[in-house]
Amino acid sequence: MTTPAPSPALASFERMLAAGRDGALLRFSLGNEYLKAGDAERAATHLAQAVALDPRYTAAWKLYGKALAAAGREADALNAWKQGIEVARAHGDKQAEKEMTVFARRVERAAEGRATPAPPAPTDPTATG
């Protein structure tokens, strides 16, 4: 199995990072490109760095949660979105707050569905035991 070649944008962003031009926007861009390329774990790594560099970057929090969810890390995604919701609320970013709230609710509902035990099987009154 061969790995697809990186997109020109991804290659350019990686060169910028290698040249020492690190920053929240560059990490966000790298995370976005890796997510598009299907590498959710690598995307999450860059997006974690983006929010570490700029904890007020609501778009990075939103995409960070998406990358974590795509990597199968739902609990981490939920945590990222909850932090992002607080950041968005604190800075009046209503749209980001609404979007992350929707994403978080979906994860919570899915988790509730997995935690709900199956109903007991009906008993057959004609069966002898």
N, C-alpha and C. Protein backbone atom coordinates (compact mmCIF):
# COMPACT_ATOMS: atom_id res chain seq x y z
N MET A 1 0.84 -1.17 0.00
CA MET A 1 0.00 0.00 0.00
C MET A 1 0.89 1.24 0.00
N THR A 2 0.64 2.16 -0.91
CA THR A 2 1.46 3.35 -0.99
C THR A 2 0.75 4.53 -0.34
N THR A 3 1.53 5.42 0.21
CA THR A 3 0.99 6.62 0.83
C THR A 3 0.84 7.68 -0.25
N PRO A 4 -0.32 8.34 -0.33
CA PRO A 4 -0.47 9.37 -1.34
C PRO A 4 0.50 10.52 -1.10
N ALA A 5 0.92 11.15 -2.18
CA ALA A 5 1.83 12.29 -2.06
C ALA A 5 1.10 13.43 -1.36
N PRO A 6 1.83 14.19 -0.55
CA PRO A 6 1.18 15.31 0.13
C PRO A 6 0.73 16.36 -0.88
N SER A 7 -0.32 17.07 -0.53
CA SER A 7 -0.80 18.14 -1.39
C SER A 7 0.27 19.23 -1.45
N PRO A 8 0.25 20.04 -2.51
CA PRO A 8 1.22 21.15 -2.56
C PRO A 8 1.12 22.06 -1.35
N ALA A 9 -0.10 22.32 -0.87
CA ALA A 9 -0.26 23.17 0.31
C ALA A 9 0.38 22.54 1.53
N LEU A 10 0.15 21.24 1.72
CA LEU A 10 0.72 20.54 2.87
C LEU A 10 2.24 20.57 2.81
N ALA A 11 2.80 20.32 1.64
CA ALA A 11 4.26 20.35 1.49
C ALA A 11 4.80 21.75 1.80
N SER A 12 4.10 22.76 1.35
CA SER A 12 4.52 24.14 1.62
C SER A 12 4.47 24.45 3.11
N PHE A 13 3.39 24.04 3.77
CA PHE A 13 3.27 24.29 5.21
C PHE A 13 4.35 23.55 5.99
N GLU A 14 4.66 22.33 5.58
CA GLU A 14 5.72 21.57 6.26
C GLU A 14 7.07 22.26 6.08
N ARG A 15 7.32 22.80 4.90
CA ARG A 15 8.58 23.54 4.68
C ARG A 15 8.64 24.77 5.58
N MET A 16 7.52 25.46 5.73
CA MET A 16 7.49 26.64 6.60
C MET A 16 7.79 26.25 8.05
N LEU A 17 7.20 25.14 8.49
CA LEU A 17 7.44 24.69 9.86
C LEU A 17 8.90 24.30 10.04
N ALA A 18 9.44 23.59 9.06
CA ALA A 18 10.86 23.18 9.13
C ALA A 18 11.79 24.38 9.15
N ALA A 19 11.37 25.48 8.53
CA ALA A 19 12.18 26.70 8.50
C ALA A 19 12.04 27.51 9.79
N GLY A 20 11.22 27.01 10.75
CA GLY A 20 11.10 27.69 12.03
C GLY A 20 10.00 28.73 12.09
N ARG A 21 9.11 28.73 11.15
CA ARG A 21 8.03 29.72 11.12
C ARG A 21 6.78 29.17 11.79
N ASP A 22 6.94 28.72 13.01
CA ASP A 22 5.83 28.11 13.75
C ASP A 22 4.87 29.18 14.25
N GLY A 23 3.60 28.79 14.34
CA GLY A 23 2.58 29.68 14.87
C GLY A 23 1.24 28.99 14.84
N ALA A 24 0.27 29.57 15.52
CA ALA A 24 -1.05 28.95 15.61
C ALA A 24 -1.71 28.80 14.24
N LEU A 25 -1.60 29.81 13.39
CA LEU A 25 -2.22 29.73 12.07
C LEU A 25 -1.56 28.65 11.21
N LEU A 26 -0.24 28.54 11.27
CA LEU A 26 0.46 27.50 10.52
C LEU A 26 0.05 26.12 11.03
N ARG A 27 -0.02 25.95 12.35
CA ARG A 27 -0.43 24.66 12.91
C ARG A 27 -1.88 24.33 12.54
N PHE A 28 -2.75 25.34 12.55
CA PHE A 28 -4.13 25.14 12.13
C PHE A 28 -4.15 24.67 10.67
N SER A 29 -3.39 25.33 9.83
CA SER A 29 -3.35 24.99 8.41
C SER A 29 -2.82 23.57 8.19
N LEU A 30 -1.79 23.21 8.92
CA LEU A 30 -1.26 21.85 8.83
C LEU A 30 -2.31 20.83 9.28
N GLY A 31 -2.96 21.12 10.39
CA GLY A 31 -3.99 20.22 10.89
C GLY A 31 -5.12 20.06 9.89
N ASN A 32 -5.53 21.15 9.29
CA ASN A 32 -6.60 21.11 8.29
C ASN A 32 -6.19 20.26 7.09
N GLU A 33 -4.98 20.45 6.61
CA GLU A 33 -4.51 19.69 5.45
C GLU A 33 -4.34 18.20 5.77
N TYR A 34 -3.82 17.89 6.94
CA TYR A 34 -3.69 16.48 7.32
C TYR A 34 -5.06 15.83 7.49
N LEU A 35 -6.02 16.57 8.01
CA LEU A 35 -7.37 16.03 8.15
C LEU A 35 -7.96 15.74 6.77
N LYS A 36 -7.78 16.66 5.82
CA LYS A 36 -8.24 16.44 4.45
C LYS A 36 -7.57 15.22 3.83
N ALA A 37 -6.30 15.00 4.18
CA ALA A 37 -5.55 13.87 3.62
C ALA A 37 -5.88 12.55 4.30
N GLY A 38 -6.70 12.60 5.37
CA GLY A 38 -7.11 11.38 6.05
C GLY A 38 -6.20 10.95 7.19
N ASP A 39 -5.28 11.81 7.61
CA ASP A 39 -4.38 11.49 8.72
C ASP A 39 -4.85 12.26 9.96
N ALA A 40 -5.91 11.74 10.60
CA ALA A 40 -6.54 12.44 11.72
C ALA A 40 -5.62 12.57 12.92
N GLU A 41 -4.80 11.57 13.19
CA GLU A 41 -3.89 11.65 14.35
C GLU A 41 -2.87 12.77 14.17
N ARG A 42 -2.28 12.84 12.98
CA ARG A 42 -1.29 13.90 12.74
C ARG A 42 -1.99 15.26 12.76
N ALA A 43 -3.20 15.32 12.22
CA ALA A 43 -3.97 16.56 12.26
C ALA A 43 -4.18 16.98 13.71
N ALA A 44 -4.58 16.05 14.55
CA ALA A 44 -4.84 16.35 15.96
C ALA A 44 -3.58 16.86 16.65
N THR A 45 -2.44 16.31 16.32
CA THR A 45 -1.18 16.76 16.92
C THR A 45 -0.91 18.23 16.60
N HIS A 46 -1.08 18.59 15.34
CA HIS A 46 -0.85 19.99 14.93
C HIS A 46 -1.91 20.91 15.53
N LEU A 47 -3.15 20.46 15.58
CA LEU A 47 -4.20 21.31 16.13
C LEU A 47 -4.07 21.48 17.64
N ALA A 48 -3.56 20.46 18.32
CA ALA A 48 -3.28 20.61 19.75
C ALA A 48 -2.23 21.70 19.96
N GLN A 49 -1.25 21.72 19.08
CA GLN A 49 -0.22 22.76 19.17
C GLN A 49 -0.81 24.13 18.85
N ALA A 50 -1.74 24.18 17.90
CA ALA A 50 -2.37 25.46 17.55
C ALA A 50 -3.09 26.06 18.75
N VAL A 51 -3.86 25.25 19.48
CA VAL A 51 -4.59 25.79 20.63
C VAL A 51 -3.66 26.05 21.80
N ALA A 52 -2.54 25.35 21.86
CA ALA A 52 -1.54 25.65 22.90
C ALA A 52 -0.89 27.01 22.62
N LEU A 53 -0.64 27.28 21.35
CA LEU A 53 -0.01 28.56 20.98
C LEU A 53 -0.98 29.73 21.09
N ASP A 54 -2.26 29.47 20.81
CA ASP A 54 -3.28 30.52 20.92
C ASP A 54 -4.56 29.91 21.48
N PRO A 55 -4.69 29.87 22.79
CA PRO A 55 -5.86 29.24 23.41
C PRO A 55 -7.18 29.92 23.07
N ARG A 56 -7.16 31.11 22.47
CA ARG A 56 -8.39 31.82 22.11
C ARG A 56 -8.82 31.56 20.67
N TYR A 57 -8.12 30.69 19.97
CA TYR A 57 -8.36 30.41 18.55
C TYR A 57 -9.53 29.43 18.41
N THR A 58 -10.76 29.95 18.35
CA THR A 58 -11.94 29.09 18.38
C THR A 58 -12.02 28.15 17.18
N ALA A 59 -11.60 28.60 16.00
CA ALA A 59 -11.65 27.72 14.82
C ALA A 59 -10.72 26.52 15.02
N ALA A 60 -9.60 26.74 15.70
CA ALA A 60 -8.67 25.64 15.97
C ALA A 60 -9.28 24.65 16.95
N TRP A 61 -9.99 25.15 17.97
CA TRP A 61 -10.66 24.24 18.91
C TRP A 61 -11.68 23.38 18.18
N LYS A 62 -12.44 24.00 17.29
CA LYS A 62 -13.47 23.28 16.55
C LYS A 62 -12.85 22.18 15.69
N LEU A 63 -11.81 22.53 14.94
CA LEU A 63 -11.17 21.55 14.06
C LEU A 63 -10.42 20.50 14.87
N TYR A 64 -9.85 20.89 16.00
CA TYR A 64 -9.16 19.94 16.88
C TYR A 64 -10.14 18.85 17.32
N GLY A 65 -11.33 19.24 17.75
CA GLY A 65 -12.34 18.25 18.12
C GLY A 65 -12.70 17.35 16.96
N LYS A 66 -12.84 17.91 15.77
CA LYS A 66 -13.16 17.10 14.59
C LYS A 66 -12.05 16.08 14.30
N ALA A 67 -10.81 16.52 14.41
CA ALA A 67 -9.69 15.61 14.16
C ALA A 67 -9.67 14.48 15.18
N LEU A 68 -9.89 14.82 16.44
CA LEU A 68 -9.92 13.79 17.49
C LEU A 68 -11.05 12.81 17.25
N ALA A 69 -12.22 13.31 16.88
CA ALA A 69 -13.36 12.43 16.59
C ALA A 69 -13.05 11.53 15.40
N ALA A 70 -12.43 12.09 14.38
CA ALA A 70 -12.08 11.31 13.19
C ALA A 70 -11.05 10.23 13.52
N ALA A 71 -10.24 10.48 14.55
CA ALA A 71 -9.24 9.50 14.99
C ALA A 71 -9.85 8.46 15.94
N GLY A 72 -11.16 8.56 16.19
CA GLY A 72 -11.82 7.61 17.08
C GLY A 72 -11.65 7.94 18.55
N ARG A 73 -11.26 9.16 18.85
CA ARG A 73 -11.01 9.58 20.24
C ARG A 73 -12.16 10.49 20.69
N GLU A 74 -13.35 9.91 20.79
CA GLU A 74 -14.55 10.70 21.06
C GLU A 74 -14.49 11.45 22.39
N ALA A 75 -13.99 10.81 23.43
CA ALA A 75 -13.92 11.48 24.73
C ALA A 75 -13.00 12.70 24.67
N ASP A 76 -11.88 12.56 23.97
CA ASP A 76 -10.96 13.69 23.81
C ASP A 76 -11.60 14.78 22.96
N ALA A 77 -12.34 14.37 21.92
CA ALA A 77 -13.03 15.34 21.07
C ALA A 77 -14.04 16.13 21.89
N LEU A 78 -14.80 15.44 22.70
CA LEU A 78 -15.79 16.09 23.55
C LEU A 78 -15.12 17.09 24.47
N ASN A 79 -14.01 16.71 25.06
CA ASN A 79 -13.27 17.60 25.95
C ASN A 79 -12.78 18.84 25.19
N ALA A 80 -12.24 18.63 23.99
CA ALA A 80 -11.76 19.76 23.19
C ALA A 80 -12.90 20.71 22.85
N TRP A 81 -14.03 20.16 22.43
CA TRP A 81 -15.17 21.01 22.09
C TRP A 81 -15.68 21.76 23.31
N LYS A 82 -15.72 21.12 24.46
CA LYS A 82 -16.18 21.81 25.66
C LYS A 82 -15.26 22.98 26.00
N GLN A 83 -13.95 22.77 25.87
CA GLN A 83 -13.02 23.87 26.09
C GLN A 83 -13.22 24.96 25.05
N GLY A 84 -13.42 24.54 23.80
CA GLY A 84 -13.64 25.50 22.73
C GLY A 84 -14.92 26.30 22.92
N ILE A 85 -15.95 25.65 23.42
CA ILE A 85 -17.22 26.34 23.70
C ILE A 85 -17.00 27.44 24.73
N GLU A 86 -16.24 27.13 25.78
CA GLU A 86 -15.95 28.13 26.81
C GLU A 86 -15.16 29.30 26.23
N VAL A 87 -14.19 29.01 25.37
CA VAL A 87 -13.40 30.06 24.74
C VAL A 87 -14.29 30.91 23.85
N ALA A 88 -15.12 30.26 23.04
CA ALA A 88 -16.01 30.99 22.14
C ALA A 88 -16.98 31.87 22.93
N ARG A 89 -17.51 31.32 24.00
CA ARG A 89 -18.45 32.07 24.85
C ARG A 89 -17.76 33.29 25.45
N ALA A 90 -16.54 33.12 25.91
CA ALA A 90 -15.80 34.21 26.53
C ALA A 90 -15.47 35.33 25.55
N HIS A 91 -15.39 34.98 24.27
CA HIS A 91 -15.01 35.98 23.27
C HIS A 91 -16.16 36.37 22.34
N GLY A 92 -17.37 35.94 22.69
CA GLY A 92 -18.54 36.34 21.92
C GLY A 92 -18.63 35.73 20.54
N ASP A 93 -17.96 34.61 20.31
CA ASP A 93 -18.00 33.93 19.01
C ASP A 93 -19.18 32.96 19.01
N LYS A 94 -20.37 33.52 18.80
CA LYS A 94 -21.61 32.75 18.92
C LYS A 94 -21.68 31.59 17.90
N GLN A 95 -21.23 31.84 16.67
CA GLN A 95 -21.32 30.79 15.65
C GLN A 95 -20.47 29.58 16.02
N ALA A 96 -19.23 29.81 16.42
CA ALA A 96 -18.35 28.70 16.82
C ALA A 96 -18.92 27.99 18.04
N GLU A 97 -19.47 28.76 18.97
CA GLU A 97 -20.09 28.16 20.16
C GLU A 97 -21.23 27.23 19.77
N LYS A 98 -22.09 27.69 18.87
CA LYS A 98 -23.23 26.87 18.43
C LYS A 98 -22.75 25.60 17.73
N GLU A 99 -21.78 25.74 16.82
CA GLU A 99 -21.31 24.58 16.07
C GLU A 99 -20.69 23.53 16.99
N MET A 100 -19.83 23.97 17.89
CA MET A 100 -19.19 23.02 18.80
C MET A 100 -20.19 22.40 19.76
N THR A 101 -21.22 23.14 20.13
CA THR A 101 -22.27 22.60 20.99
C THR A 101 -23.00 21.46 20.27
N VAL A 102 -23.28 21.65 19.00
CA VAL A 102 -23.94 20.60 18.20
C VAL A 102 -23.03 19.38 18.12
N PHE A 103 -21.75 19.58 17.83
CA PHE A 103 -20.82 18.45 17.72
C PHE A 103 -20.73 17.70 19.04
N ALA A 104 -20.63 18.45 20.14
CA ALA A 104 -20.50 17.83 21.46
C ALA A 104 -21.76 17.03 21.80
N ARG A 105 -22.92 17.57 21.49
CA ARG A 105 -24.17 16.84 21.78
C ARG A 105 -24.24 15.53 21.00
N ARG A 106 -23.78 15.55 19.77
CA ARG A 106 -23.79 14.32 18.97
C ARG A 106 -22.93 13.25 19.62
N VAL A 107 -21.77 13.63 20.08
CA VAL A 107 -20.87 12.67 20.73
C VAL A 107 -21.50 12.18 22.03
N GLU A 108 -22.08 13.08 22.80
CA GLU A 108 -22.71 12.68 24.07
C GLU A 108 -23.87 11.72 23.82
N ARG A 109 -24.69 12.01 22.81
CA ARG A 109 -25.81 11.12 22.50
C ARG A 109 -25.34 9.76 22.03
N ALA A 110 -24.31 9.74 21.23
CA ALA A 110 -23.76 8.46 20.77
C ALA A 110 -23.23 7.66 21.95
N ALA A 111 -22.56 8.33 22.89
CA ALA A 111 -22.04 7.65 24.07
C ALA A 111 -23.18 7.12 24.94
N GLU A 112 -24.24 7.90 25.06
CA GLU A 112 -25.40 7.44 25.84
C GLU A 112 -26.02 6.21 25.20
N GLY A 113 -26.09 6.20 23.88
CA GLY A 113 -26.65 5.06 23.17
C GLY A 113 -25.83 3.80 23.39
N ARG A 114 -24.51 3.95 23.47
CA ARG A 114 -23.65 2.78 23.71
C ARG A 114 -23.74 2.32 25.16
N ALA A 115 -24.03 3.26 26.07
CA ALA A 115 -24.06 2.90 27.49
C ALA A 115 -25.40 2.34 27.93
N THR A 116 -26.43 2.52 27.12
CA THR A 116 -27.76 2.03 27.48
C THR A 116 -27.79 0.52 27.32
N PRO A 117 -28.11 -0.19 28.38
CA PRO A 117 -28.17 -1.65 28.25
C PRO A 117 -29.34 -2.07 27.39
N ALA A 118 -29.18 -3.19 26.76
CA ALA A 118 -30.26 -3.73 25.93
C ALA A 118 -31.43 -4.12 26.82
N PRO A 119 -32.65 -3.93 26.33
CA PRO A 119 -33.79 -4.34 27.15
C PRO A 119 -33.79 -5.85 27.31
N PRO A 120 -34.36 -6.32 28.40
CA PRO A 120 -34.37 -7.78 28.61
C PRO A 120 -35.20 -8.46 27.52
N ALA A 121 -34.78 -9.65 27.19
CA ALA A 121 -35.52 -10.43 26.18
C ALA A 121 -36.88 -10.79 26.76
N PRO A 122 -37.90 -10.75 25.92
CA PRO A 122 -39.22 -11.13 26.44
C PRO A 122 -39.22 -12.60 26.84
N THR A 123 -39.97 -12.90 27.85
CA THR A 123 -40.07 -14.29 28.29
C THR A 123 -41.20 -14.97 27.54
N ASP A 124 -41.02 -16.22 27.28
CA ASP A 124 -42.04 -17.00 26.58
C ASP A 124 -42.87 -17.70 27.65
N PRO A 125 -44.14 -17.29 27.83
CA PRO A 125 -44.95 -17.90 28.88
C PRO A 125 -45.25 -19.37 28.63
N THR A 126 -45.06 -19.83 27.42
CA THR A 126 -45.35 -21.24 27.12
C THR A 126 -44.14 -22.14 27.32
N ALA A 127 -42.98 -21.53 27.52
CA ALA A 127 -41.77 -22.33 27.68
C ALA A 127 -41.79 -22.98 29.07
N THR A 128 -41.22 -24.17 29.12
CA THR A 128 -41.11 -24.85 30.42
C THR A 128 -39.67 -24.80 30.85
N GLY A 129 -39.42 -24.72 32.10
CA GLY A 129 -38.06 -24.58 32.56
C GLY A 129 -37.72 -25.45 33.62
